[in-house]
């Protein structure tokens, strides 16, 4: 099946007289005829369903669909993107280990890596994604267990050189984990460029309608866990009758371990109803992503040529530093643009408050156009000097282009820019 077809048909194929649409199985548990049968499922948890803290038919249909869209051997949904990032690392790193990450990642991920992981004893070594191979190689230590980056970084909107980082990670016997939230598999399939694990906040484009917060981890099945650095995947798991994940589950070792150990213990599994809503979003992902890209490039070009705009960051613009990388990795540059309006904080706020169609909200990747002013909203604890250090100018606006008619979106932007005085 081609991508568009998978969006609609992967994960659920009804049999004779069964519901056309994936049913919402909103049940915590499943009944069995005999104690013996229940016992056998405890011995082999992937055989059947026992409890919705780690598996549920509606969620599993979505997991199978996302695995198909990314080209992985398996996927596991979580209650948020944050939970997906957390578990993707905890599945292979523990106290005393380190991970390497580019600095250009989602703010919530920075908090998780720099502060919370530190408390858990996992060190994060942040590197500049433009550093040379030699410099990046130097960041590896014997205890390094993963390399992390975002396909299109939120909010920096830079493009990650997946092939290069996969090569460097693999030379050190370490998997590459890629957060593919902003690109989605419609625009980039990181596994095809060497990524081993792909994660998402499904709260963004995958859902698209702003109706569920969720995340997902996808396993490519390609990483060799027997390389000597990951005994937890190879040696017997005492908490599961001495099972070896690699021996028993082969290519799906990582994702099955994540479910059997981490989902069992942390319990961050989404509700069936949320998975049902996410599935509706996924059904139209291919067509929506195409339109987001078409609308966004028009808005980016309009802004680039506007006298009241100081600079525009959008990897789809030929003038953008990441244009060439974008051409290599992306089928389109997605729907989020950031730009700096002349006049700083005051004009940015006036622009935001004048917009009528675009709504002011702490979200991106909504089906409706929305805007955010980092300096006064998400990053308001920072002083103007700290903002500059973080790469955020006081006049920066993050503009998430929606699926309204492009003329209406442009008219709204033009009207609000006309209203600001420099
Ligand atoms: C939003 C976001 C997250 C966190 O996802 P939640 O669903 O909000 O927990 C992680 N990575 C990226 C790139 C994001 O945009």
PDB file of C-alpha atoms in Angstrom, residues 42-45 236-244:
ATOM      1  CA  UNK A  42       0.995 -13.975  32.151  1.00  0.00           C
ATOM      2  CA  UNK A  43       3.650 -16.353  30.873  1.00  0.00           C
ATOM      3  CA  UNK A  44       3.474 -14.870  27.392  1.00  0.00           C
ATOM      4  CA  UNK A  45       1.992 -11.358  27.628  1.00  0.00           C
ATOM      5  CA  UNK A 236      17.340 -12.568  31.302  1.00  0.00           C
ATOM      6  CA  UNK A 237      14.756 -10.124  32.714  1.00  0.00           C
ATOM      7  CA  UNK A 238      14.137 -11.211  36.301  1.00  0.00           C
ATOM      8  CA  UNK A 239      10.873  -9.258  36.379  1.00  0.00           C
ATOM      9  CA  UNK A 240       9.560 -11.427  33.514  1.00  0.00           C
ATOM     10  CA  UNK A 241      10.446 -15.065  34.300  1.00  0.00           C
ATOM     11  CA  UNK A 242      13.977 -14.652  32.994  1.00  0.00           C
ATOM     12  CA  UNK A 243      12.978 -13.772  29.444  1.00  0.00           C
ATOM     13  CA  UNK A 244      15.607 -12.441  26.978  1.00  0.00           C
TER      14      UNK A 244
END
